[in-house]
Amino acid sequence: MEKKKSRVHTFMTKNGPGYLMMLPSIILFSFFVWVPLVESVRISLFSARGFTLQKFVGFKNYLDVFIEPDFIPALRNTFSYTLWSLVIGFLVPILLALFISEIRRGKSLFKVGIYLPNIVPGMAMVLMFGFIFRPGPTGILNILLAKMGLPASAWLTNPKLTKPLIVIALTWKGAGSTALLYIAGLQGIDPELYEAAIIDGAGIWKRIRYITIPCIYNLARTLLVLQIISVFQILYEPLVMTNGGPNNASISLMQLMYRYAFERYNYPKASAVSVIICLILMVLTWFNNRLTRRSDA
């Protein structure tokens, strides 16, 4: 008994201050993440009238969501947004970071310049790109095309262009802050590695391929997971720029949840959609971790 007490005392003496420092963050994380998640699961298993839960219906809300005609387009579009963000948005911050790390003068100016879009309020950014990509003669891009004697384009009313254009707006907003993280990672690379490579006659592309990319691989892997989680929860960009149109060509799962909650006031179905999104993200994160473990082995 005394040995157990001494072990507990030693453990608390050694680790107690660390746990006390973590306690506020754990409480806040539980309150703002786990409690809403558990409550969403609970609400999704009931029927409701307004905010009042009525009776337990099990997985009926999930089945109703799955047979909803808007669900498959929303699911397909959400994965499409994620794929487009990997094609467009994932490489842009890396290229910006490499460019800034290679230039000799004006680095601080470029860092401020690429970060400025990040301080623009999200709704203002969406409205701005809505004016830029507006179809018809009043859209900014179409005005520029008319000045050059080119025909106007449908832009956001073209189902093939809506998702790439929305992802371009997302990339403009968030690429700068991500690029700064990559720049910080690049600054942690030992400069002697580059000096040795230059002495051996390696050009810039070989230095990037054999030194830079391996050194920022773990950082890029982490940011990739965070980007997938962020883009998978896209909401107000398609909501404001296209309202999910044309013909559900840009509706996302989060927008479908918004429709259930704030247009139809069906909170159990909205909770069911949020739980589905959470489960999909958990599966994608697990799959990504499994692939990275295999590559590291």
GROMACS .gro file of C-alpha atoms in nm:
model
  297
    1MET     CA    1   0.000   0.000   0.000
    2GLU     CA    2   0.280   0.239   0.089
    3LYS     CA    3   0.458   0.150  -0.237
    4LYS     CA    4   0.143   0.237  -0.434
    5LYS     CA    5   0.111   0.568  -0.251
    6SER     CA    6   0.474   0.648  -0.316
    7ARG     CA    7   0.433   0.564  -0.685
    8VAL     CA    8   0.125   0.787  -0.709
    9HIS     CA    9   0.308   1.065  -0.525
   10THR     CA   10   0.609   1.032  -0.755
   11PHE     CA   11   0.387   1.029  -1.064
   12MET     CA   12   0.192   1.336  -0.953
   13THR     CA   13   0.509   1.519  -0.855
   14LYS     CA   14   0.667   1.450  -1.192
   15ASN     CA   15   0.364   1.482  -1.420
   16GLY     CA   16   0.113   1.682  -1.215
   17PRO     CA   17   0.216   2.029  -1.338
   18GLY     CA   18   0.192   1.915  -1.701
   19TYR     CA   19  -0.157   1.774  -1.653
   20LEU     CA   20  -0.266   2.092  -1.475
   21MET     CA   21  -0.145   2.297  -1.771
   22MET     CA   22  -0.337   2.070  -2.010
   23LEU     CA   23  -0.657   2.070  -1.800
   24PRO     CA   24  -0.809   2.400  -1.931
   25SER     CA   25  -0.751   2.293  -2.292
   26ILE     CA   26  -0.901   1.950  -2.226
   27ILE     CA   27  -1.208   2.107  -2.063
   28LEU     CA   28  -1.259   2.352  -2.350
   29PHE     CA   29  -1.203   2.080  -2.612
   30SER     CA   30  -1.456   1.852  -2.440
   31PHE     CA   31  -1.711   2.134  -2.408
   32PHE     CA   32  -1.685   2.261  -2.765
   33VAL     CA   33  -1.615   1.932  -2.949
   34TRP     CA   34  -1.714   1.616  -2.764
   35VAL     CA   35  -2.029   1.745  -2.594
   36PRO     CA   36  -2.180   1.879  -2.923
   37LEU     CA   37  -2.080   1.558  -3.101
   38VAL     CA   38  -2.244   1.334  -2.843
   39GLU     CA   39  -2.551   1.560  -2.840
   40SER     CA   40  -2.572   1.542  -3.222
   41VAL     CA   41  -2.567   1.162  -3.205
   42ARG     CA   42  -2.844   1.169  -2.943
   43ILE     CA   43  -3.064   1.412  -3.136
   44SER     CA   44  -3.022   1.213  -3.460
   45LEU     CA   45  -3.188   0.912  -3.297
   46PHE     CA   46  -3.510   1.098  -3.210
   47SER     CA   47  -3.795   1.265  -3.392
   48ALA     CA   48  -3.863   1.626  -3.303
   49ARG     CA   49  -4.109   1.909  -3.336
   50GLY     CA   50  -3.901   2.224  -3.354
   51PHE     CA   51  -3.650   2.209  -3.070
   52THR     CA   52  -3.850   1.955  -2.871
   53LEU     CA   53  -3.751   1.589  -2.900
   54GLN     CA   54  -4.050   1.356  -2.917
   55LYS     CA   55  -3.975   0.986  -2.946
   56PHE     CA   56  -3.687   0.750  -3.014
   57VAL     CA   57  -3.680   0.642  -3.380
   58GLY     CA   58  -3.339   0.474  -3.400
   59PHE     CA   59  -3.169   0.505  -3.739
   60LYS     CA   60  -3.479   0.627  -3.924
   61ASN     CA   61  -3.336   0.976  -3.971
   62TYR     CA   62  -3.021   0.829  -4.129
   63LEU     CA   63  -3.229   0.617  -4.368
   64ASP     CA   64  -3.438   0.921  -4.462
   65VAL     CA   65  -3.121   1.119  -4.530
   66PHE     CA   66  -2.977   0.844  -4.749
   67ILE     CA   67  -3.289   0.827  -4.969
   68GLU     CA   68  -3.310   1.207  -4.995
   69PRO     CA   69  -3.253   1.302  -5.363
   70ASP     CA   70  -3.009   1.576  -5.260
   71PHE     CA   71  -2.785   1.345  -5.054
   72ILE     CA   72  -2.595   1.167  -5.334
   73PRO     CA   73  -2.518   1.493  -5.522
   74ALA     CA   74  -2.406   1.653  -5.194
   75LEU     CA   75  -2.183   1.356  -5.110
   76ARG     CA   76  -2.036   1.342  -5.460
   77ASN     CA   77  -1.976   1.717  -5.469
   78THR     CA   78  -1.808   1.717  -5.127
   79PHE     CA   79  -1.559   1.454  -5.240
   80SER     CA   80  -1.516   1.648  -5.562
   81TYR     CA   81  -1.436   1.965  -5.365
   82THR     CA   82  -1.177   1.769  -5.170
   83LEU     CA   83  -1.014   1.631  -5.485
   84TRP     CA   84  -1.012   1.972  -5.654
   85SER     CA   85  -0.855   2.124  -5.342
   86LEU     CA   86  -0.575   1.866  -5.363
   87VAL     CA   87  -0.520   1.944  -5.732
   88ILE     CA   88  -0.537   2.323  -5.697
   89GLY     CA   89  -0.498   2.417  -5.333
   90PHE     CA   90  -0.243   2.171  -5.198
   91LEU     CA   91   0.045   2.256  -5.432
   92VAL     CA   92  -0.001   2.635  -5.437
   93PRO     CA   93   0.122   2.697  -5.078
   94ILE     CA   94   0.423   2.470  -5.137
   95LEU     CA   95   0.515   2.655  -5.457
   96LEU     CA   96   0.474   2.993  -5.282
   97ALA     CA   97   0.695   2.879  -4.995
   98LEU     CA   98   0.963   2.748  -5.232
   99PHE     CA   99   0.953   3.071  -5.433
  100ILE     CA  100   0.988   3.292  -5.126
  101SER     CA  101   1.263   3.075  -4.978
  102GLU     CA  102   1.466   3.098  -5.301
  103ILE     CA  103   1.449   3.474  -5.359
  104ARG     CA  104   1.719   3.693  -5.211
  105ARG     CA  105   1.535   4.024  -5.156
  106GLY     CA  106   1.186   4.127  -5.052
  107LYS     CA  107   1.102   3.812  -4.854
  108SER     CA  108   0.917   4.004  -4.583
  109LEU     CA  109   0.715   4.193  -4.845
  110PHE     CA  110   0.610   3.869  -5.015
  111LYS     CA  111   0.522   3.709  -4.681
  112VAL     CA  112   0.294   4.000  -4.593
  113GLY     CA  113   0.146   3.995  -4.943
  114ILE     CA  114   0.052   3.628  -4.943
  115TYR     CA  115  -0.091   3.648  -4.591
  116LEU     CA  116  -0.314   3.952  -4.656
  117PRO     CA  117  -0.601   3.748  -4.813
  118ASN     CA  118  -0.618   3.544  -4.492
  119ILE     CA  119  -0.726   3.848  -4.288
  120VAL     CA  120  -1.014   3.923  -4.525
  121PRO     CA  121  -1.345   3.815  -4.361
  122GLY     CA  122  -1.470   3.493  -4.514
  123MET     CA  123  -1.808   3.631  -4.619
  124ALA     CA  124  -1.645   3.935  -4.782
  125MET     CA  125  -1.418   3.701  -4.977
  126VAL     CA  126  -1.715   3.494  -5.097
  127LEU     CA  127  -1.909   3.804  -5.206
  128MET     CA  128  -1.603   3.939  -5.385
  129PHE     CA  129  -1.552   3.621  -5.586
  130GLY     CA  130  -1.926   3.609  -5.649
  131PHE     CA  131  -1.894   3.946  -5.825
  132ILE     CA  132  -1.580   3.830  -6.009
  133PHE     CA  133  -1.738   3.509  -6.143
  134ARG     CA  134  -2.087   3.651  -6.192
  135PRO     CA  135  -2.235   3.537  -6.528
  136GLY     CA  136  -2.363   3.793  -6.771
  137PRO     CA  137  -2.230   4.137  -6.866
  138THR     CA  138  -2.202   4.264  -6.505
  139GLY     CA  139  -1.944   4.007  -6.388
  140ILE     CA  140  -1.592   4.144  -6.343
  141LEU     CA  141  -1.428   3.867  -6.547
  142ASN     CA  142  -1.684   3.907  -6.824
  143ILE     CA  143  -1.626   4.283  -6.828
  144LEU     CA  144  -1.252   4.218  -6.876
  145LEU     CA  145  -1.327   3.964  -7.150
  146ALA     CA  146  -1.552   4.217  -7.325
  147LYS     CA  147  -1.272   4.476  -7.312
  148MET     CA  148  -1.048   4.225  -7.492
  149GLY     CA  149  -1.315   4.144  -7.748
  150LEU     CA  150  -1.382   3.794  -7.615
  151PRO     CA  151  -1.726   3.641  -7.552
  152ALA     CA  152  -1.867   3.627  -7.199
  153SER     CA  153  -1.865   3.299  -7.005
  154ALA     CA  154  -2.131   3.141  -6.786
  155TRP     CA  155  -1.883   3.087  -6.499
  156LEU     CA  156  -2.082   2.992  -6.186
  157THR     CA  157  -2.387   2.885  -6.387
  158ASN     CA  158  -2.177   2.629  -6.574
  159PRO     CA  159  -2.197   2.297  -6.378
  160LYS     CA  160  -1.848   2.198  -6.498
  161LEU     CA  161  -1.688   2.517  -6.366
  162THR     CA  162  -1.864   2.581  -6.036
  163LYS     CA  163  -1.656   2.351  -5.813
  164PRO     CA  164  -1.311   2.449  -5.955
  165LEU     CA  165  -1.403   2.819  -5.927
  166ILE     CA  166  -1.516   2.778  -5.566
  167VAL     CA  167  -1.194   2.593  -5.485
  168ILE     CA  168  -0.994   2.876  -5.647
  169ALA     CA  169  -1.167   3.118  -5.408
  170LEU     CA  170  -1.082   2.889  -5.114
  171THR     CA  171  -0.721   2.867  -5.226
  172TRP     CA  172  -0.687   3.245  -5.259
  173LYS     CA  173  -0.816   3.282  -4.903
  174GLY     CA  174  -0.608   3.018  -4.725
  175ALA     CA  175  -0.294   2.951  -4.929
  176GLY     CA  176  -0.095   3.233  -4.768
  177SER     CA  177  -0.119   3.113  -4.408
  178THR     CA  178  -0.035   2.756  -4.514
  179ALA     CA  179   0.262   2.885  -4.716
  180LEU     CA  180   0.398   3.055  -4.403
  181LEU     CA  181   0.391   2.721  -4.224
  182TYR     CA  182   0.589   2.565  -4.508
  183ILE     CA  183   0.835   2.858  -4.497
  184ALA     CA  184   0.886   2.792  -4.126
  185GLY     CA  185   0.950   2.426  -4.207
  186LEU     CA  186   1.197   2.520  -4.480
  187GLN     CA  187   1.387   2.746  -4.240
  188GLY     CA  188   1.442   2.445  -4.016
  189ILE     CA  189   1.638   2.260  -4.285
  190ASP     CA  190   2.011   2.254  -4.224
  191PRO     CA  191   2.168   2.496  -4.478
  192GLU     CA  192   2.479   2.276  -4.492
  193LEU     CA  193   2.273   2.022  -4.688
  194TYR     CA  194   2.212   2.280  -4.961
  195GLU     CA  195   2.572   2.393  -4.955
  196ALA     CA  196   2.694   2.035  -5.000
  197ALA     CA  197   2.445   1.981  -5.283
  198ILE     CA  198   2.558   2.300  -5.459
  199ILE     CA  199   2.922   2.192  -5.427
  200ASP     CA  200   2.827   1.857  -5.584
  201GLY     CA  201   2.669   2.047  -5.874
  202ALA     CA  202   2.301   1.990  -5.789
  203GLY     CA  203   2.066   2.241  -5.951
  204ILE     CA  204   1.757   2.392  -5.792
  205TRP     CA  205   1.525   2.112  -5.901
  206LYS     CA  206   1.750   1.840  -5.762
  207ARG     CA  207   1.786   2.034  -5.435
  208ILE     CA  208   1.408   2.057  -5.409
  209ARG     CA  209   1.359   1.690  -5.496
  210TYR     CA  210   1.627   1.534  -5.276
  211ILE     CA  211   1.649   1.781  -4.984
  212THR     CA  212   1.347   2.010  -4.956
  213ILE     CA  213   1.063   1.766  -5.020
  214PRO     CA  214   1.192   1.490  -4.787
  215CYS     CA  215   1.252   1.744  -4.511
  216ILE     CA  216   0.899   1.891  -4.525
  217TYR     CA  217   0.726   1.558  -4.592
  218ASN     CA  218   0.589   1.513  -4.240
  219LEU     CA  219   0.467   1.873  -4.228
  220ALA     CA  220   0.297   1.834  -4.568
  221ARG     CA  221   0.133   1.511  -4.453
  222THR     CA  222  -0.014   1.681  -4.146
  223LEU     CA  223  -0.135   1.983  -4.344
  224LEU     CA  224  -0.289   1.749  -4.601
  225VAL     CA  225  -0.508   1.587  -4.335
  226LEU     CA  226  -0.609   1.928  -4.199
  227GLN     CA  227  -0.692   2.050  -4.550
  228ILE     CA  228  -0.911   1.748  -4.621
  229ILE     CA  229  -1.098   1.801  -4.293
  230SER     CA  230  -1.141   2.172  -4.365
  231VAL     CA  231  -1.255   2.140  -4.728
  232PHE     CA  232  -1.489   1.852  -4.646
  233GLN     CA  233  -1.682   2.094  -4.424
  234ILE     CA  234  -1.722   2.358  -4.695
  235LEU     CA  235  -2.044   2.554  -4.643
  236TYR     CA  236  -2.079   2.924  -4.706
  237GLU     CA  237  -1.881   2.936  -5.033
  238PRO     CA  238  -2.132   2.727  -5.233
  239LEU     CA  239  -2.417   2.860  -5.019
  240VAL     CA  240  -2.349   3.225  -5.106
  241MET     CA  241  -2.189   3.196  -5.450
  242THR     CA  242  -2.429   2.945  -5.609
  243ASN     CA  243  -2.679   2.833  -5.340
  244GLY     CA  244  -2.589   2.477  -5.435
  245GLY     CA  245  -2.678   2.525  -5.800
  246PRO     CA  246  -2.708   2.496  -6.082
  247ASN     CA  247  -2.927   2.189  -6.031
  248ASN     CA  248  -2.735   2.077  -5.717
  249ALA     CA  249  -2.406   2.090  -5.907
  250SER     CA  250  -2.228   2.257  -5.613
  251ILE     CA  251  -2.428   2.156  -5.305
  252SER     CA  252  -2.215   2.014  -5.021
  253LEU     CA  253  -2.298   1.792  -4.724
  254MET     CA  254  -2.264   2.087  -4.488
  255GLN     CA  255  -2.506   2.288  -4.703
  256LEU     CA  256  -2.748   1.995  -4.695
  257MET     CA  257  -2.722   2.000  -4.315
  258TYR     CA  258  -2.785   2.377  -4.324
  259ARG     CA  259  -3.098   2.323  -4.531
  260TYR     CA  260  -3.233   2.065  -4.285
  261ALA     CA  261  -3.159   2.284  -3.982
  262PHE     CA  262  -3.239   2.639  -4.094
  263GLU     CA  263  -3.473   2.601  -4.391
  264ARG     CA  264  -3.677   2.292  -4.298
  265TYR     CA  265  -3.618   2.310  -3.918
  266ASN     CA  266  -3.560   1.936  -3.909
  267TYR     CA  267  -3.285   1.921  -3.648
  268PRO     CA  268  -3.270   1.539  -3.612
  269LYS     CA  269  -3.193   1.501  -3.985
  270ALA     CA  270  -2.941   1.786  -3.965
  271SER     CA  271  -2.774   1.606  -3.675
  272ALA     CA  272  -2.774   1.282  -3.875
  273VAL     CA  273  -2.591   1.457  -4.162
  274SER     CA  274  -2.335   1.601  -3.919
  275VAL     CA  275  -2.270   1.255  -3.773
  276ILE     CA  276  -2.230   1.112  -4.125
  277ILE     CA  277  -1.973   1.385  -4.203
  278CYS     CA  278  -1.786   1.304  -3.881
  279LEU     CA  279  -1.778   0.932  -3.960
  280ILE     CA  280  -1.653   0.994  -4.315
  281LEU     CA  281  -1.374   1.220  -4.186
  282MET     CA  282  -1.274   0.958  -3.928
  283VAL     CA  283  -1.253   0.692  -4.201
  284LEU     CA  284  -1.051   0.921  -4.431
  285THR     CA  285  -0.811   1.012  -4.149
  286TRP     CA  286  -0.768   0.645  -4.054
  287PHE     CA  287  -0.707   0.553  -4.419
  288ASN     CA  288  -0.450   0.830  -4.457
  289ASN     CA  289  -0.268   0.725  -4.138
  290ARG     CA  290  -0.263   0.363  -4.257
  291LEU     CA  291  -0.112   0.465  -4.593
  292THR     CA  292   0.152   0.684  -4.429
  293ARG     CA  293   0.249   0.408  -4.186
  294ARG     CA  294   0.300   0.169  -4.477
  295SER     CA  295   0.513   0.426  -4.659
  296ASP     CA  296   0.721   0.485  -4.345
  297ALA     CA  297   0.774   0.113  -4.284
   0.00000   0.00000   0.00000
